[in-house]
Short mmCIF file of C-alpha atoms in Angstrom, two decimals:
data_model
loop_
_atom_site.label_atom_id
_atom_site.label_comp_id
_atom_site.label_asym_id
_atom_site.label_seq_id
_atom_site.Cartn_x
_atom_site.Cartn_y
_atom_site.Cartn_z
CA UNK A 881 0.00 0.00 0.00
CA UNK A 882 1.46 3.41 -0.93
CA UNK A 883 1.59 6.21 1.17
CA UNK A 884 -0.40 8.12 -1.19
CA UNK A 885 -2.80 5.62 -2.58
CA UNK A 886 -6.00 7.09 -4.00
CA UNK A 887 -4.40 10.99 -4.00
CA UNK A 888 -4.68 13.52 -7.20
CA UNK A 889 -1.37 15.70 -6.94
CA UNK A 890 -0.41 18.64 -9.30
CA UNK A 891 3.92 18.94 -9.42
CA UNK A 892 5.02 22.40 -10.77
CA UNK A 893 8.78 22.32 -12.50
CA UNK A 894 8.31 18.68 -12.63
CA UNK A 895 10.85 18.37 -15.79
CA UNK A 896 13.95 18.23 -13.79
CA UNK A 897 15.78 18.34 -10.92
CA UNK A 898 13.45 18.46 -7.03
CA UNK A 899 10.00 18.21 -9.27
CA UNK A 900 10.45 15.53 -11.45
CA UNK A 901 12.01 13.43 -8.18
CA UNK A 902 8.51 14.75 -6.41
CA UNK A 903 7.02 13.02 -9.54
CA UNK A 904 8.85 10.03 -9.84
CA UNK A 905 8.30 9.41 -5.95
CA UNK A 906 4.53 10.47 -5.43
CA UNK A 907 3.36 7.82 -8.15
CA UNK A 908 5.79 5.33 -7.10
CA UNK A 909 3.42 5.94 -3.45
CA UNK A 910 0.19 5.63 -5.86
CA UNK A 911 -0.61 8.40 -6.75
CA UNK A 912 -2.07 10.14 -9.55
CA UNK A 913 0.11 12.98 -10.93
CA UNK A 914 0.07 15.79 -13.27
CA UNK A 915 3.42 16.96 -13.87
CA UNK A 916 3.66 20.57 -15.34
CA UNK A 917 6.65 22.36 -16.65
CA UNK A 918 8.29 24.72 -19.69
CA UNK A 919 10.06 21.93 -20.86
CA UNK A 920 7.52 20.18 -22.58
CA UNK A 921 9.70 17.24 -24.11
CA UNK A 922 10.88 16.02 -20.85
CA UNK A 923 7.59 16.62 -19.21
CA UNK A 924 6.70 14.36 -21.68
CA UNK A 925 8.93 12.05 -21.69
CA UNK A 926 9.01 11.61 -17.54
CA UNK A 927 5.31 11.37 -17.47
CA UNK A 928 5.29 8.67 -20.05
CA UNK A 929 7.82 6.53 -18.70
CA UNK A 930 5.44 6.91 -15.14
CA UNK A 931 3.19 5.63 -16.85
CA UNK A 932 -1.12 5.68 -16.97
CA UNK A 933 -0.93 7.40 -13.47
CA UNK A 934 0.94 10.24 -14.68
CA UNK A 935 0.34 12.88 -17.08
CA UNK A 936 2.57 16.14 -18.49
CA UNK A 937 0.89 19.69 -19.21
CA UNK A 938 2.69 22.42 -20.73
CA UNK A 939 2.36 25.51 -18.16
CA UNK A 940 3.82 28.72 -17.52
CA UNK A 941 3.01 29.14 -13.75
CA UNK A 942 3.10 32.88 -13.65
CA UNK A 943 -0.31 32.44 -16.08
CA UNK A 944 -3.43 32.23 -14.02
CA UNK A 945 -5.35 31.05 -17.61
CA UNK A 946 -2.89 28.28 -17.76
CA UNK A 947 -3.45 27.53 -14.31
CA UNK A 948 -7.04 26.71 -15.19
CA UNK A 949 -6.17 25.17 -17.79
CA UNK A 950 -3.83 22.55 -15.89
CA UNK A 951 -6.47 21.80 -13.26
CA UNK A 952 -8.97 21.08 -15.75
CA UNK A 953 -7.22 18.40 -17.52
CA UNK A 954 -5.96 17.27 -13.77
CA UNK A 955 -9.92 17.11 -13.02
CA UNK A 956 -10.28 15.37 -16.32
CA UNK A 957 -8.07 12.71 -15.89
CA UNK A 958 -8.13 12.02 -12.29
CA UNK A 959 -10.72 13.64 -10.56
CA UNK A 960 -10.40 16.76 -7.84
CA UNK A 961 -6.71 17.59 -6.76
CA UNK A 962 -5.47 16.24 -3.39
CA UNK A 963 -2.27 17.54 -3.33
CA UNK A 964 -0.84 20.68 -4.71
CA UNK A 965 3.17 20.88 -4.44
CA UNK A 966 4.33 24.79 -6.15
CA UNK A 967 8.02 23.46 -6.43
CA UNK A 968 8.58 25.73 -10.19
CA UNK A 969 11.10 28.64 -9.46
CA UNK A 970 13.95 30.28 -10.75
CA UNK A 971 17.16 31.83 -9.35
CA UNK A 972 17.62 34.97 -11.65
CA UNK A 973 20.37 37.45 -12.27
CA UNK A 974 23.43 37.53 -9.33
CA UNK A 975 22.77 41.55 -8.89
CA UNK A 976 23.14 44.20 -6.28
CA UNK A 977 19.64 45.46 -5.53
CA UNK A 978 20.74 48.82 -7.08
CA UNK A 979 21.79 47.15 -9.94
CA UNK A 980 18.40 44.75 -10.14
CA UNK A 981 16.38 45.80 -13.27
CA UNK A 982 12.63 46.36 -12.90
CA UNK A 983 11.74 43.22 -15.31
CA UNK A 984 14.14 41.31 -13.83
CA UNK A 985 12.69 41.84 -10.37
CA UNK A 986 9.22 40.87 -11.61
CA UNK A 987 10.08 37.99 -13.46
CA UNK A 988 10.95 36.17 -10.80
CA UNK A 989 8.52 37.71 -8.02
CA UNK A 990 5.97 36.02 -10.93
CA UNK A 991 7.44 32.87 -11.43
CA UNK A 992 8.47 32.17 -7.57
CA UNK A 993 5.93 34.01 -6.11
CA UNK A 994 2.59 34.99 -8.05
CA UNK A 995 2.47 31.77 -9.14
CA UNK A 996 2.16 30.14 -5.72
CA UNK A 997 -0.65 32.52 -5.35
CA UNK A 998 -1.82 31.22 -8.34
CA UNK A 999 -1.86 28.00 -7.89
CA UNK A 1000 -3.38 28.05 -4.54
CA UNK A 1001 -6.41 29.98 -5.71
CA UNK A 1002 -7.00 28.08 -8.41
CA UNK A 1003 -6.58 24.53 -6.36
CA UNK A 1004 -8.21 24.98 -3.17
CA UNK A 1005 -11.71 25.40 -4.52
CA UNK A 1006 -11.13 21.33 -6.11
CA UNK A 1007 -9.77 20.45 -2.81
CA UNK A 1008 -12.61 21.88 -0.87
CA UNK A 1009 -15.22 19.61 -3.44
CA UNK A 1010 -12.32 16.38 -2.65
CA UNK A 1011 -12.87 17.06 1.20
CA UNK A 1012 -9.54 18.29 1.63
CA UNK A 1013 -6.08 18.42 0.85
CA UNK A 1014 -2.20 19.64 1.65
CA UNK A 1015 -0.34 22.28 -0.04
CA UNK A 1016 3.47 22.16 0.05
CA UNK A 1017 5.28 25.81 -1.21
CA UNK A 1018 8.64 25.17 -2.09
CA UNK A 1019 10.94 28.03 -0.83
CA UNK A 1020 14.64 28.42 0.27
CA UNK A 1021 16.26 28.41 3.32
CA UNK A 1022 16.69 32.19 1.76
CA UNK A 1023 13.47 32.28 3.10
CA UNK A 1024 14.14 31.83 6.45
CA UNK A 1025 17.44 33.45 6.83
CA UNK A 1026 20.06 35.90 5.09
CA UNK A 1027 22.17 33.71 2.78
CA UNK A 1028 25.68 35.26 1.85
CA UNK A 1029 25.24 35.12 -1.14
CA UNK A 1030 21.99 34.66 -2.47
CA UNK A 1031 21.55 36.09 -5.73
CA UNK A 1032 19.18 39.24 -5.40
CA UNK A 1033 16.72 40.55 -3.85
CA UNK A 1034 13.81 39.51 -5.76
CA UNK A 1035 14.85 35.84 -5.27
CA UNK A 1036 14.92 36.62 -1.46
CA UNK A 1037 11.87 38.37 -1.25
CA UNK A 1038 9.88 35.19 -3.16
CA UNK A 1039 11.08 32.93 -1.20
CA UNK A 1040 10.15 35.10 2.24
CA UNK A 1041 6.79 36.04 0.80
CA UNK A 1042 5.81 31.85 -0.32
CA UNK A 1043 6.21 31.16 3.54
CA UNK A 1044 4.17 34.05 4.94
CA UNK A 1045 1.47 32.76 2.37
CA UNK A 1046 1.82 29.04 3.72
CA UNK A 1047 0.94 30.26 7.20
CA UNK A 1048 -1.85 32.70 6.35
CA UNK A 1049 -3.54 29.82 3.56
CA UNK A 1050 -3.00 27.28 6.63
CA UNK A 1051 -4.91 29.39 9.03
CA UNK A 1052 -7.40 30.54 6.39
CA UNK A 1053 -8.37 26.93 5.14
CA UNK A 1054 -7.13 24.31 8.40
CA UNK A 1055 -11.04 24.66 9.63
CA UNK A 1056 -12.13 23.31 5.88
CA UNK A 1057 -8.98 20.27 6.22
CA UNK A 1058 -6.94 21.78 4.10
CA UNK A 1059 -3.03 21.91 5.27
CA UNK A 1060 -0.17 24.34 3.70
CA UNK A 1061 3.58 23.88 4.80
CA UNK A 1062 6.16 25.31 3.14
CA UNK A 1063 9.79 23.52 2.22
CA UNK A 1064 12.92 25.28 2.51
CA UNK A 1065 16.16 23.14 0.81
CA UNK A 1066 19.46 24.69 0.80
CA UNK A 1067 22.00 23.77 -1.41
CA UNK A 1068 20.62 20.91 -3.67
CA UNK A 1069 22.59 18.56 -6.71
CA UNK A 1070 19.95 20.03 -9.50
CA UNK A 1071 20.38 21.54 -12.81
CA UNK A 1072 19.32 24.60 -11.90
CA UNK A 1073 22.24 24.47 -8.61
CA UNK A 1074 24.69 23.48 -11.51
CA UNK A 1075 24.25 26.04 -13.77
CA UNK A 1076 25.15 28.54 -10.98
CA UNK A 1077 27.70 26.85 -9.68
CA UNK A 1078 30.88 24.68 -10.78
CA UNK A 1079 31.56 21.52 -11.47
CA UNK A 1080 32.86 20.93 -7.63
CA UNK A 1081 29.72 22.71 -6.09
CA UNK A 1082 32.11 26.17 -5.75
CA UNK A 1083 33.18 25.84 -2.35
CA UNK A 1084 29.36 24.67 -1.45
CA UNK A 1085 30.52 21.54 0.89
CA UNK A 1086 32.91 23.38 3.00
CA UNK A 1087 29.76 25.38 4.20
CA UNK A 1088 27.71 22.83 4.86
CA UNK A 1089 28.00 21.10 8.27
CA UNK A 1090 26.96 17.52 6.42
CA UNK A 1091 29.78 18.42 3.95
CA UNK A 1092 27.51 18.06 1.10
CA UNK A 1093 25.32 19.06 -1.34
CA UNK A 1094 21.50 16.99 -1.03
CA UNK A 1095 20.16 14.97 -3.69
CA UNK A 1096 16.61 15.68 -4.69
CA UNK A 1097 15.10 12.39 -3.71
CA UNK A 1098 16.04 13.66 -0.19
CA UNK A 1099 13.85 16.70 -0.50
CA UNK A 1100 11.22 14.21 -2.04
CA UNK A 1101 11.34 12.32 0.83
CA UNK A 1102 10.34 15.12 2.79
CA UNK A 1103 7.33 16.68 0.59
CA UNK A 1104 6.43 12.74 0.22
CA UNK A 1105 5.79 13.18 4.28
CA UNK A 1106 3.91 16.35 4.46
CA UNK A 1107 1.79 15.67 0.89
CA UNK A 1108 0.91 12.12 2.77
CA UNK A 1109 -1.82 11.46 5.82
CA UNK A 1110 1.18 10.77 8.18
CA UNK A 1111 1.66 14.71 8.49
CA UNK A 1112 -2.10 15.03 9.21
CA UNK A 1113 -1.91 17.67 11.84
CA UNK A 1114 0.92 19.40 10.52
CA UNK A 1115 -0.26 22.95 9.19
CA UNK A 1116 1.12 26.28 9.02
CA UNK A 1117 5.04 25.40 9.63
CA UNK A 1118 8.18 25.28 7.82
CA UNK A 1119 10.60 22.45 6.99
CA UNK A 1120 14.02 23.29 6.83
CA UNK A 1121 16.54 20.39 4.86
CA UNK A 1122 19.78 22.25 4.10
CA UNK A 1123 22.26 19.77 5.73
CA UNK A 1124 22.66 22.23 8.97
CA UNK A 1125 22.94 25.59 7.25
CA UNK A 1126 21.43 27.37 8.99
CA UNK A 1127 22.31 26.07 12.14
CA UNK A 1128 25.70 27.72 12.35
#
């Protein structure tokens, strides 16, 4: 028996790297996934190999008409949604905040931030008609603390603002049985870490108390918990997996 049997889940960023080990994960627990990304030929390709309990949409998450879109073939498919996990993000330009442009700022406030706000609104009403449900925000543990480091402002300000959401969506919606926690990785071995980062992680180990980067299934492991009915009276928190970051 998986530890999502019977659960409708919608994955943003699910082409790569944390989402697409969400993905592979959540059906491997039984349950019914939509995977949405950009990247529509490895969407594709992941959701096919998952097989009949998986499906890809094409989806740009800072598009509240896409949004629709996606939970209407995720009705369509598999009935109401269960599980909403807002894991699509982006890093953006390494910038002094002086030096930030205006559409750089907003491009990722959209795509880290709006988009959480769109997915929730468009979600919860399907959860409410399912009975209930859990939200899981990814963030950043550069949403908990000041990184040295982190790459601007914008990015920092997302990944603040998608865990003051989490609480006030987890007060707003606990009475109805809806949950929303949000997830805050530090440094993890994804494409997106790699492209910002050399070949040897740049240094990253030596700042880590584990001495290492995470892998994604590790993360998985973790949004596996609070997606699941093991975390059922877990609400309104954040989950910190950085390898003792931001202990020191």
């Amino acid at each position: 028996m998986g530890k999502l049997d019977g659960k409708v889940v919608i994955i943003t960023g699910a082409a790569q790297g944390m989402g697409e080990a969400h993905a592979r994960r959540f059906v491997a627990e039984g349950a019914k996934v939509t995977l949405t990304d950009l990247n529509e030929a490895r969407g594709k390709e992941i959701a096919t190999e998952l097989g009949e309990n998986a499906q890809f949409v094409s989806h740009d998450v800072a598009s509240l008409s896409q949004w629709h879109d996606v939970l209407s073939e995720t009705e369509r498919a598999f009935g109401p949604v269960n599980v909403l996990v807002n894991n699509a993000g982006i890093i953006g330009p390494i910038a002094e905040t002086v030096e930030l442009s205006e559409q750089d700022y907003l491009h990722v406030i959209n795509v880290n931030q709006t988009s959480q706000f769109f997915g929730m609104k468009t979600v919860i009403p399907s959860m409410l008609e399912a009975g209930g449900g859990s939200i899981v925000n990814v963030s950043s543990v550069a949403g908990i603390v000041s990184i040295v480091g982190a790459p601007n402002l914008a990015y920092v300000g997302s990944k603040f603002a998608s865990r003051g959401m989490t609480k006030h969506v987890a007060v707003q919606y606990g009475p109805s049985n809806i949950r929303a926690n949000s997830v805050h990785p530090g440094y993890i071995k994804t494409p997106m870490m790699a492209a910002a980062t050399d070949a040897d992680g740049g240094g990253i180990n030596e700042q880590i108390p584990m001495g290492r980067m995470a892998d994604p299934e590790e993360v998985a492991n973790l949004v596996l918990f609070l997606a699941s009915d093991e975390s059922s009276y877990v609400n309104g928190t954040e989950h910190v997996i950085d390898g003792g970051l931001t202990a020191q």
